[in-house]
Coordinates of C-alpha atoms in Angstrom, one line a residue:
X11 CA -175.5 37.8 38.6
X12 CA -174.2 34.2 38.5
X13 CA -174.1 33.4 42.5
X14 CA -178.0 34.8 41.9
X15 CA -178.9 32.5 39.1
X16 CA -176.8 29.5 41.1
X17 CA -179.2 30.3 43.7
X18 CA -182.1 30.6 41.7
X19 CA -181.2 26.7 39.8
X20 CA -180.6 25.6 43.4
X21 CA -183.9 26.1 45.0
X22 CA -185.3 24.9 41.6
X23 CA -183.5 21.9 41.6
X24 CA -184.6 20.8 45.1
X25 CA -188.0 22.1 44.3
X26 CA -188.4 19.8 41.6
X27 CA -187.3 17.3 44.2
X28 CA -189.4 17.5 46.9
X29 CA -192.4 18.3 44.7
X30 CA -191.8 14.7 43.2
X31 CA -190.9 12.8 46.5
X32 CA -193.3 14.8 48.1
X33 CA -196.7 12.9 46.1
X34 CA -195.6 9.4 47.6
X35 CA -195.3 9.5 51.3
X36 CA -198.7 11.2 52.0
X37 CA -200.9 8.4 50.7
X38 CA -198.0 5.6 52.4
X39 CA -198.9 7.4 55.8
X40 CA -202.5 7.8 55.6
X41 CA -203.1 3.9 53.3
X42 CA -201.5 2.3 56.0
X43 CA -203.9 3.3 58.6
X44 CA -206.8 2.3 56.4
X45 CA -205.4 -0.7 55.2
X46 CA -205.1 -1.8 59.2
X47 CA -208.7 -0.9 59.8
X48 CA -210.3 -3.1 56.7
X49 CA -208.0 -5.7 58.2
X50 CA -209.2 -5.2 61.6
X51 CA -212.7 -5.1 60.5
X52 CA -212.0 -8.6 58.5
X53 CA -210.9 -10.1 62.1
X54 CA -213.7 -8.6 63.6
X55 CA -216.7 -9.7 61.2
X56 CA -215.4 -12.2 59.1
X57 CA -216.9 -10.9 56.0
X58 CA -215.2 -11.3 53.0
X59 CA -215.1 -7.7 51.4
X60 CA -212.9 -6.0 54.1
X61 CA -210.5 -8.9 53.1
X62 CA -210.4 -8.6 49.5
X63 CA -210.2 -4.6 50.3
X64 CA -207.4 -4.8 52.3
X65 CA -205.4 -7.0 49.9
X66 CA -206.5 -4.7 47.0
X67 CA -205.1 -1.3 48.6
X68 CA -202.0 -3.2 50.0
X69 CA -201.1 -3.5 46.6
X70 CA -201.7 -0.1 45.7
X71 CA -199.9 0.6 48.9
X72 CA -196.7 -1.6 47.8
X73 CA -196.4 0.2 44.3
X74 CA -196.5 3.4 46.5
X75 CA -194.2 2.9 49.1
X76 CA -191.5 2.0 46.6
X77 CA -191.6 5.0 44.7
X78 CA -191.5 6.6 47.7
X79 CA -188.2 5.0 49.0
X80 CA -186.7 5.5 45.4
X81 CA -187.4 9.2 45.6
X82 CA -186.7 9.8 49.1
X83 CA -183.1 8.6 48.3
X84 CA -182.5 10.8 45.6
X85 CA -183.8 13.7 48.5
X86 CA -180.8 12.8 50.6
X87 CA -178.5 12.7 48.1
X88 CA -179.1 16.4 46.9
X89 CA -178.6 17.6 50.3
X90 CA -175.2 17.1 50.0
X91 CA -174.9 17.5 46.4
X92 CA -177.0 21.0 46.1
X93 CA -176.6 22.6 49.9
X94 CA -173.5 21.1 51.4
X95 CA -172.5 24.1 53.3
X96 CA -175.8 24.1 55.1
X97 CA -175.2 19.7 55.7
X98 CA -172.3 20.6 57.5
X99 CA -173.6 23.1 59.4
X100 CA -176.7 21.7 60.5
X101 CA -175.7 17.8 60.5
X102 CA -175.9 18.1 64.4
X103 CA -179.4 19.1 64.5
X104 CA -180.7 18.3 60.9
X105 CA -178.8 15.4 60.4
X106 CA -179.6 13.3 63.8
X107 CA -183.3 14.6 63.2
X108 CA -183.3 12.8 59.8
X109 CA -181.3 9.9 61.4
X110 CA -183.5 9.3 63.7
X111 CA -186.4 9.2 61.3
X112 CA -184.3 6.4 59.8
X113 CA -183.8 4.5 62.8
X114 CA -187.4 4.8 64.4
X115 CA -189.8 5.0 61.4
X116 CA -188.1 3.8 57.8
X117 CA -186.0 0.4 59.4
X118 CA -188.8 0.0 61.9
X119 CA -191.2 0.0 58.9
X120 CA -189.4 -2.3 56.4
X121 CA -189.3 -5.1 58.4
X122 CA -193.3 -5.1 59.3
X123 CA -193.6 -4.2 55.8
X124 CA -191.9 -7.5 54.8
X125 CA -194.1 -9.6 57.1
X126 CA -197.6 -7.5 55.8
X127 CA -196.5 -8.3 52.0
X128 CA -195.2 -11.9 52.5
X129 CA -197.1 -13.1 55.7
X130 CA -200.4 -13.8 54.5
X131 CA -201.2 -17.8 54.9
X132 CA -197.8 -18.1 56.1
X133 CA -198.3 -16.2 60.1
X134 CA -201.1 -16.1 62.1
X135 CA -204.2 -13.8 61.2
X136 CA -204.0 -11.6 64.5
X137 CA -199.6 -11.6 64.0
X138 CA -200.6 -9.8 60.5
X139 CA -202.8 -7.4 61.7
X140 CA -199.7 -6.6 64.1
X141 CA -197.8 -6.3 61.6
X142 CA -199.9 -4.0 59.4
X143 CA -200.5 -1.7 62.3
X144 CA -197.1 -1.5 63.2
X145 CA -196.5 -0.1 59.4
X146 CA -199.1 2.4 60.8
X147 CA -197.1 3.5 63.1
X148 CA -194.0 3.7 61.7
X149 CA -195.3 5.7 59.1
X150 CA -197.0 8.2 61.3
X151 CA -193.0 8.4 63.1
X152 CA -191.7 9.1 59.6
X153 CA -193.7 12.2 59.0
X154 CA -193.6 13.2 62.6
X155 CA -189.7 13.3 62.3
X156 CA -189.6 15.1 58.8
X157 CA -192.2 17.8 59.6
X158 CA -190.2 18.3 62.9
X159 CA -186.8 18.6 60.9
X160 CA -188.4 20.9 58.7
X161 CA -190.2 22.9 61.4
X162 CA -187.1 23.4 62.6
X163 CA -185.8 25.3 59.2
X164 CA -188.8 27.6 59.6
X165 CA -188.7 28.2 63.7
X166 CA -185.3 26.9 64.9
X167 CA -185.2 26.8 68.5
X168 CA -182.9 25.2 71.0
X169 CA -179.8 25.7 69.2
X170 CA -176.7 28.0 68.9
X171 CA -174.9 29.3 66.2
X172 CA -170.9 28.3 67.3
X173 CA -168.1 29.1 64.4
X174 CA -170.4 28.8 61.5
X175 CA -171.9 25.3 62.9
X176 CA -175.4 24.9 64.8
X177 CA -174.8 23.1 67.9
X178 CA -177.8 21.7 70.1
X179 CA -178.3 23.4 73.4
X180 CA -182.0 21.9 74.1
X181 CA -183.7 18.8 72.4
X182 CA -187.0 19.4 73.2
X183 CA -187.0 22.8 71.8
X184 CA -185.7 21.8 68.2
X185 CA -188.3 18.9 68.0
X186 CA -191.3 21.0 69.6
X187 CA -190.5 24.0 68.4
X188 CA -193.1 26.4 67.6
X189 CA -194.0 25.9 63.8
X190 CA -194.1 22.2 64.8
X191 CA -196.5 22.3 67.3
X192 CA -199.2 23.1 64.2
X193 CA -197.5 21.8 61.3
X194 CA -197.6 18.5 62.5
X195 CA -200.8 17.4 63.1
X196 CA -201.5 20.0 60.1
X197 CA -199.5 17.5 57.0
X198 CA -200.6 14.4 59.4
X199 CA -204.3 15.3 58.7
X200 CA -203.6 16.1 54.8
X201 CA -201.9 12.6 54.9
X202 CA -205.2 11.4 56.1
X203 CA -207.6 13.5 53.5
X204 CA -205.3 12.6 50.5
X205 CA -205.7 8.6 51.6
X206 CA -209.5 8.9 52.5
X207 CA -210.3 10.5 49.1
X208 CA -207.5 8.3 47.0
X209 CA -210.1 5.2 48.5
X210 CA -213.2 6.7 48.0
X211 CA -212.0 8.0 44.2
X212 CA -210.9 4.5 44.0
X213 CA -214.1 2.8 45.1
X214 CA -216.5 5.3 43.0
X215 CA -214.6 4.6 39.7
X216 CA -215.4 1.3 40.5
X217 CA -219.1 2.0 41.0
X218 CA -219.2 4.0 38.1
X219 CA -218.2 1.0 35.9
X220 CA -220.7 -1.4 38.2
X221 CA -217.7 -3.7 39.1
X222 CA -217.8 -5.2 42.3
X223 CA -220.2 -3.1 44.1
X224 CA -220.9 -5.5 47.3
X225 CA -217.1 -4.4 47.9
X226 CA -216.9 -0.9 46.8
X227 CA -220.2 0.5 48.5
X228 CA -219.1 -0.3 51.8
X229 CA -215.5 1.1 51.5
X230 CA -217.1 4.6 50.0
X231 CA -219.4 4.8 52.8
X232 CA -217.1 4.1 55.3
X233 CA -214.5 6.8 54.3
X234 CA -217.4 9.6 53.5
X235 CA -217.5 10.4 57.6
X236 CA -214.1 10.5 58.8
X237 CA -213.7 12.8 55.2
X238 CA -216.0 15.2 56.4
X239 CA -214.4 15.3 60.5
X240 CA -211.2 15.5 58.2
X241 CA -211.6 18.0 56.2
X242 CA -212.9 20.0 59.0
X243 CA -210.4 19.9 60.9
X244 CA -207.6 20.7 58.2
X245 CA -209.1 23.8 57.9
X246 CA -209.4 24.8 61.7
X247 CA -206.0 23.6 62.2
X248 CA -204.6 25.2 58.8
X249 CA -206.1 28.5 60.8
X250 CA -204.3 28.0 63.4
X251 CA -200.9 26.9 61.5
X252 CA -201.6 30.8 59.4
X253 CA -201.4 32.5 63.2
X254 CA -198.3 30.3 64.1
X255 CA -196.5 31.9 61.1
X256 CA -197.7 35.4 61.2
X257 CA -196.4 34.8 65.2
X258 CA -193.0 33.0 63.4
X259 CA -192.6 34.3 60.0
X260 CA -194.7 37.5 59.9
X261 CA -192.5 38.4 56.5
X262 CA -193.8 35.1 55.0
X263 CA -197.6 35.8 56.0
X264 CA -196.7 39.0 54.3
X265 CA -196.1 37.4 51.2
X266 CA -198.9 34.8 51.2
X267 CA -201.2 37.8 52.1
X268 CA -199.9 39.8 49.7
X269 CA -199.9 42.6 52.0
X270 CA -197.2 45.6 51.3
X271 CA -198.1 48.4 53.6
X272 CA -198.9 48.5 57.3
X273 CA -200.8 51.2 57.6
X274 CA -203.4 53.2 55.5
X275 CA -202.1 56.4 53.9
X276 CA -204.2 58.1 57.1
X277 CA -202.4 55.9 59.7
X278 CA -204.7 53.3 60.5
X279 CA -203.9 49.6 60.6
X280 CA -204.4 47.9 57.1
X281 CA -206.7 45.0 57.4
X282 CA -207.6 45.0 54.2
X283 CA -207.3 41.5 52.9
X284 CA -206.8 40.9 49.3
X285 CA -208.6 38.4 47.2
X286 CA -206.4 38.7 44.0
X287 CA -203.4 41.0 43.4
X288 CA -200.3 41.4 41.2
X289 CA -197.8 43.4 43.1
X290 CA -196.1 46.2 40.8
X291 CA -192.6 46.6 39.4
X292 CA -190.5 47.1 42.2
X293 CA -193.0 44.5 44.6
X294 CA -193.5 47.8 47.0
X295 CA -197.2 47.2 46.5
X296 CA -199.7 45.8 44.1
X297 CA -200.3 47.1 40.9
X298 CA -204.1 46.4 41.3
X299 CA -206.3 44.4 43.9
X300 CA -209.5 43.1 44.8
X301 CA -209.6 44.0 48.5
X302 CA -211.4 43.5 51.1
X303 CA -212.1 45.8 54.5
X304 CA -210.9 44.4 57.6
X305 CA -210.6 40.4 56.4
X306 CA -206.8 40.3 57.0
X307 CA -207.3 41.0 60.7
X308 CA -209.8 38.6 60.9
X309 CA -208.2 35.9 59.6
X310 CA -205.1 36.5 61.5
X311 CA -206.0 38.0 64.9
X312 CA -209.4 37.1 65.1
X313 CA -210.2 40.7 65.4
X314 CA -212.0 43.8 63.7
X315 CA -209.0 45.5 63.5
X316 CA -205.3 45.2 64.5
X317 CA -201.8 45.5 63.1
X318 CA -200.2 43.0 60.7
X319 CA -196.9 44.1 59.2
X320 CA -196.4 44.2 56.1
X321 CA -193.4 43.7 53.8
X322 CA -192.7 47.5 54.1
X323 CA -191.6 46.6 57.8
X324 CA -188.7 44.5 56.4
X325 CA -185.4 45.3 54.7
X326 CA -185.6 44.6 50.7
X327 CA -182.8 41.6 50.9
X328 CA -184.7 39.8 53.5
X329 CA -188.5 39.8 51.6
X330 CA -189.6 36.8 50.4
X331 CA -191.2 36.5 46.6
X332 CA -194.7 37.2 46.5
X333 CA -196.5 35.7 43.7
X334 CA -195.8 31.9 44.5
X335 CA -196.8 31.7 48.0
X336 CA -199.8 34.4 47.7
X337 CA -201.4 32.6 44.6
X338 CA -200.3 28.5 46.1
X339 CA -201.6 29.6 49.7
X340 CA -204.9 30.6 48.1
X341 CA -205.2 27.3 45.8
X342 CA -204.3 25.3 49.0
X343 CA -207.6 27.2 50.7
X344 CA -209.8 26.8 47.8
X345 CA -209.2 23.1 47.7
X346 CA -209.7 22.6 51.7
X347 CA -212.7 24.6 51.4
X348 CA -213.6 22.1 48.0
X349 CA -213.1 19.0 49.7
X350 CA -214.9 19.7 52.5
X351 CA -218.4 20.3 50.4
X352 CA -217.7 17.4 48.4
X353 CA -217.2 15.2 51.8
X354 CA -220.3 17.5 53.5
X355 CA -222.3 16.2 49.6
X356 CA -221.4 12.5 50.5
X357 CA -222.6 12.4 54.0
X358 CA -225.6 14.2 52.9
X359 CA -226.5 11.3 50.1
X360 CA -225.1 8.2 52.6
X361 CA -227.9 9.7 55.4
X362 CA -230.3 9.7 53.0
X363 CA -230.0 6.3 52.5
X364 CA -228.7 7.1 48.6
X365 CA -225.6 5.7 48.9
X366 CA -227.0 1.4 49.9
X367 CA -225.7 -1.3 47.7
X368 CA -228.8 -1.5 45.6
X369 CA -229.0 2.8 44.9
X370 CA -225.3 3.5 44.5
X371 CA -225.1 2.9 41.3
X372 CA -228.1 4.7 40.3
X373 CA -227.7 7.7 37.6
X374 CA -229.0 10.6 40.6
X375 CA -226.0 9.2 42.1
X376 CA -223.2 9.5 39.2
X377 CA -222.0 13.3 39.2
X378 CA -221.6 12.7 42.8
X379 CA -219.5 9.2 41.9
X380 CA -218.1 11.5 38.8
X381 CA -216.9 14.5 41.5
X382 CA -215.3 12.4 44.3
X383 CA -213.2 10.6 41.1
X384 CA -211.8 14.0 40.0
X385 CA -211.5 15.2 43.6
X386 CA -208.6 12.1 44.0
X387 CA -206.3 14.8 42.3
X388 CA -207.3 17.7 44.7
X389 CA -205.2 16.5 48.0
X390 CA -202.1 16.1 45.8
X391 CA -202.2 19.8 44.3
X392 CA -203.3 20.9 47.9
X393 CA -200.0 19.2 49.6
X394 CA -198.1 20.9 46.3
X395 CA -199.4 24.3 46.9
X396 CA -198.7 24.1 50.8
X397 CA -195.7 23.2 50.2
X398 CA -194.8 25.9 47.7
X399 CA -196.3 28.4 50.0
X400 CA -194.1 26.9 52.9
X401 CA -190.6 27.1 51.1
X402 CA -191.1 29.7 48.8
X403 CA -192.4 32.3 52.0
X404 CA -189.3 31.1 54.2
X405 CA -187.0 32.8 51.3
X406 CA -184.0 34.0 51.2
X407 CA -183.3 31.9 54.1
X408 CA -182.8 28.2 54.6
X409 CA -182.9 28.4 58.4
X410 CA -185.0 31.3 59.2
X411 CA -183.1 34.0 60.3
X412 CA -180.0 32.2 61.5
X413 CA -178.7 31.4 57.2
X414 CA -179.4 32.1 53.5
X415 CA -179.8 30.0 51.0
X416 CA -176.3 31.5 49.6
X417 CA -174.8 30.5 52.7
X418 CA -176.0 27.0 52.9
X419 CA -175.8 26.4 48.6
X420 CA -173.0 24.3 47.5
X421 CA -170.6 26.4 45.6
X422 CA -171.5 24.9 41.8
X423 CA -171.4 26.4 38.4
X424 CA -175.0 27.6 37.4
X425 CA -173.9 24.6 34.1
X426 CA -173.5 22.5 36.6
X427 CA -176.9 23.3 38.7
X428 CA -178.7 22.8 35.0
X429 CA -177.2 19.1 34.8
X430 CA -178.4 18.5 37.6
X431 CA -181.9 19.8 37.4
X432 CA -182.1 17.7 34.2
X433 CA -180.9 14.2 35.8
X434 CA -183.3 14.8 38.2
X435 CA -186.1 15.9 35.8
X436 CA -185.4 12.3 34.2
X437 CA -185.4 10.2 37.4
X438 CA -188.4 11.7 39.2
X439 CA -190.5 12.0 36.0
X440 CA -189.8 8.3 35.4
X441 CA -190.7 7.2 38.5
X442 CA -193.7 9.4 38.7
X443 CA -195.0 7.5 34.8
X444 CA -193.9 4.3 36.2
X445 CA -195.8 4.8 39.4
X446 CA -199.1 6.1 38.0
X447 CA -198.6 3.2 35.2
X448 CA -198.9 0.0 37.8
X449 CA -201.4 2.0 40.2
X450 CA -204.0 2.6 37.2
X451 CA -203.1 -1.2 36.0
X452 CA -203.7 -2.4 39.4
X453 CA -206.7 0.2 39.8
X454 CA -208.0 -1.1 36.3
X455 CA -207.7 -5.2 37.2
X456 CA -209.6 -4.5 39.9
X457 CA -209.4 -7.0 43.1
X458 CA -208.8 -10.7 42.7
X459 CA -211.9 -12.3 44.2
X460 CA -210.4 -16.1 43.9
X461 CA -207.1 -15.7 45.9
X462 CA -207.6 -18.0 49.3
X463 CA -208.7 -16.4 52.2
X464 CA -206.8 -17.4 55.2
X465 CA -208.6 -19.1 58.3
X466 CA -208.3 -19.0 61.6
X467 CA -205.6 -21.7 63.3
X468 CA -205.1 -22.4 59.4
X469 CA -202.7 -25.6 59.8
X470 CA -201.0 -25.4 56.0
X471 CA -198.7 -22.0 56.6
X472 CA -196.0 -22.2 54.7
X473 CA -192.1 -21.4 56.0
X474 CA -191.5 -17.1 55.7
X475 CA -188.6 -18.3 53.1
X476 CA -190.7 -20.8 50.8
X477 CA -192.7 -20.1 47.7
X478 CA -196.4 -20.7 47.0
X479 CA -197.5 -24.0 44.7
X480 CA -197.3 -22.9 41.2
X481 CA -201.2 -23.3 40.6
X482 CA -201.7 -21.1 43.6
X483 CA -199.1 -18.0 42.0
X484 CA -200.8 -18.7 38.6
X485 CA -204.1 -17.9 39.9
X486 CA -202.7 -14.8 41.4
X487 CA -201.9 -13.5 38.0

């Protein structure tokens, strides 16, 4: 009973964790790219509002990447802390994976950071757009890296199990392995959504209040597009990620399906799908259901009818829990599905010529300027769900089918897990307040429409190590 509940406050306390890290890097990856394209469009047309935009959202950007790093650390630290056992088993796969992240994407990205914070006026105006887009980069390399470690957790391939230690027998297979392949481009394009509907919640709270609209307008109509090819494609590739784990996982698809029995009581394949459920007692099938005929197949064979196993094709010890993933996989698909008709409702306005400078502020256009503000939460709660669904499916196993989580948990009192879980609660939570505390400040003060704009062959840059003039920092304020 106490190695169960150790467990238990183990996967809790990284849960808590990861969940918390887990809101930051998303909207790093995907800001960065459309920070570099309000900057490039500044180079390219010289007009002032993809300036002040750019330096606007770097700012939210900054607050965010910091929060980020501050988390992130506090991730590394509780593998050791919470699963050393599996640290020292997987350090030569799981380890370099993450040490490579470090080398290629976080140090790469601090130092172009540095110069896309502190170069303005000081470098060239073409040598900080490199700069920003090499933060693009490097970002994109961060979550390649971590979706590939993790991918590995749920697929691992091209390793061997030696003497209670995972040694590397093939490269390429543990960084493409088969959940990657889909995974990948799967939280790169949620990155993506999050950042496109984080700047056009951004830029429609703005509107709303009529602050700034010859700035706002344009940055809402040039996310509204790309949202609707993005949201688009999460759900065609999120389809094709659900077939990659019924081919991987099919005891996790089980779970997110809710789906106990292979066949009907007459023999015949079980492709009922179920809309809601709640399984019964002993979780050897639901206590009631809203089912329907042949869905299940559908959705994961692409055919009328066909065999998925269900959980009654797996040994009791190695079934995952049922009510997180099937309930968080089916919020995750509500929300695509959500986003989609609100980006789908934007395009519709902006091509009906609704969404100019001189309409967009108009009351016909306010619920949609309302919607888009309370859809900013939607990506966050999706990325939470998926990631539920993701962890909670893989269970009991921290490396799918090679180790448990009671073989890779660190051997601490369930007192001790509790401490834990509460030092954590305390740091993440407080950077999570302090976070959303300077982004709505920021948010709120709006951009700063006097700071200088830099020229091109401006002659007064200032040394990298020198401050600006006092009156110049003052008007900053």
């Amino acid at each position: 009973m106490e190695s169960t509940f150790a467990d238990l406050m183990a996967r809790l306390d990284f849960a808590l964790i990861t969940s918390l890290h887990i809101i930051y890097p998303p909207l790093t990856i995907g800001l960065s790219l459309l920070i570099f394209f309000a900057e490039w469009r500044w180079l390219r047309t010289d007009q002032e509002k993809w300036y002040r935009l750019t330096r606007f959202f770097e700012k939210l950007f900054i607050i965010n990447f910091g929060a980020g790093v501050a988390t992130g650390v506090t991730m590394e630290l509780a593998f050791g802390i919470l699963f050393g056992p599996f640290s020292t088993a997987a350090g030569p796969v799981f380890g370099h994976l993450l040490g490579f992240e470090t080398i290629t994407a976080f140090m790469y990205e601090a130092g172009f950071v540095g110069l896309m914070i502190f170069g303005w006026h000081k470098i060239g105006r073409g040598m900080h757009l490199f700069a920003t887009f090499n933060v693009a980069v490097a970002s994109f390399l961060s979550a390649f890296w971590i979706i590939a470690a993790n991918s590995w957790m749920q697929s691992p391939a091209g390793v061997k199990m030696v003497g209670g230690q995972f040694l590397v027998s093939d490269w390429v297979q543990i960084i493409f392995n088969p959940d990657s392949m889909t995974a990948i481009p799967h939280m790169i394009i949620a990155c993506l959504e999050l950042s496109l509907f984080f700047v056009a919640a951004v830029s429609a709270w703005q509107l709303l209040k009529q602050r700034h609209v010859s700035v706002f307008a344009p940055a809402l109509r040039a996310v509204l597009p790309v949202l609707l090819i993005a949201a688009a494609g999460q759900i065609w590739i999120g389809d094709s990620l659900g077939r990659t784990v019924a081919e991987e996982q099919p005891a996790a698809l089980a779970a997110m399906e809710g789906h106990f029995k292979t066949h009907n009581a007459d023999g015949t394949p079980n492709t009922s799908w179920n809309v809601v459920m709640w399984p019964n007692a002993d979780n050897s099938g639901t206590k009631w259901a809203l089912p329907i005929p042949h869905v299940l197949s559908l959705l994961e064979d692409h055919k009328w009818v066909s065999r998925v196993p269900g959980l009654d094709q797996f040994k009791a010890e190695n079934r995952p829990p049922i009510l997180v993933p099937f309930y968080s996989f089916r919020v995750m698909v509500a929300i695509g599905v959500a986003l989609f008709g609100v980006a789908l409702w934007g395009v519709w306005l902006w091509v009906r010529g609704r969404l100019a400078n001189r309409k967009i502020t108009d009351f016909e256009n306010r619920w949609f300027l309302r919607v888009v503000v309370v859809s900013a939460f939607l990506p966050y709660l999706a990325i939470w769900t998926g990631w539920w669904t993701r962890e909670v499916a893989r269970q009991p196993w921290i490396v799918y089918g090679m180790m448990t989580v009671s073989e890779g948990r660190s051997q601490i009192s369930s007192a001790g897990e509790i401490a834990w879980f509460v030092c954590f609660s305390i740091f993440g939570f407080g950077v999570l307040i302090s976070t959303a505390y300077f982004l709505f400040k920021v948010i709120a003060k709006g951009p700063d429409m006097s700071a200088k704009i830099p020229r091109e062959n401006e002659e007064d840059h200032q040394p990298l190590g020198t401050l600006p003039p006092i009156e110049t920092a003052a008007q900053g304020q």
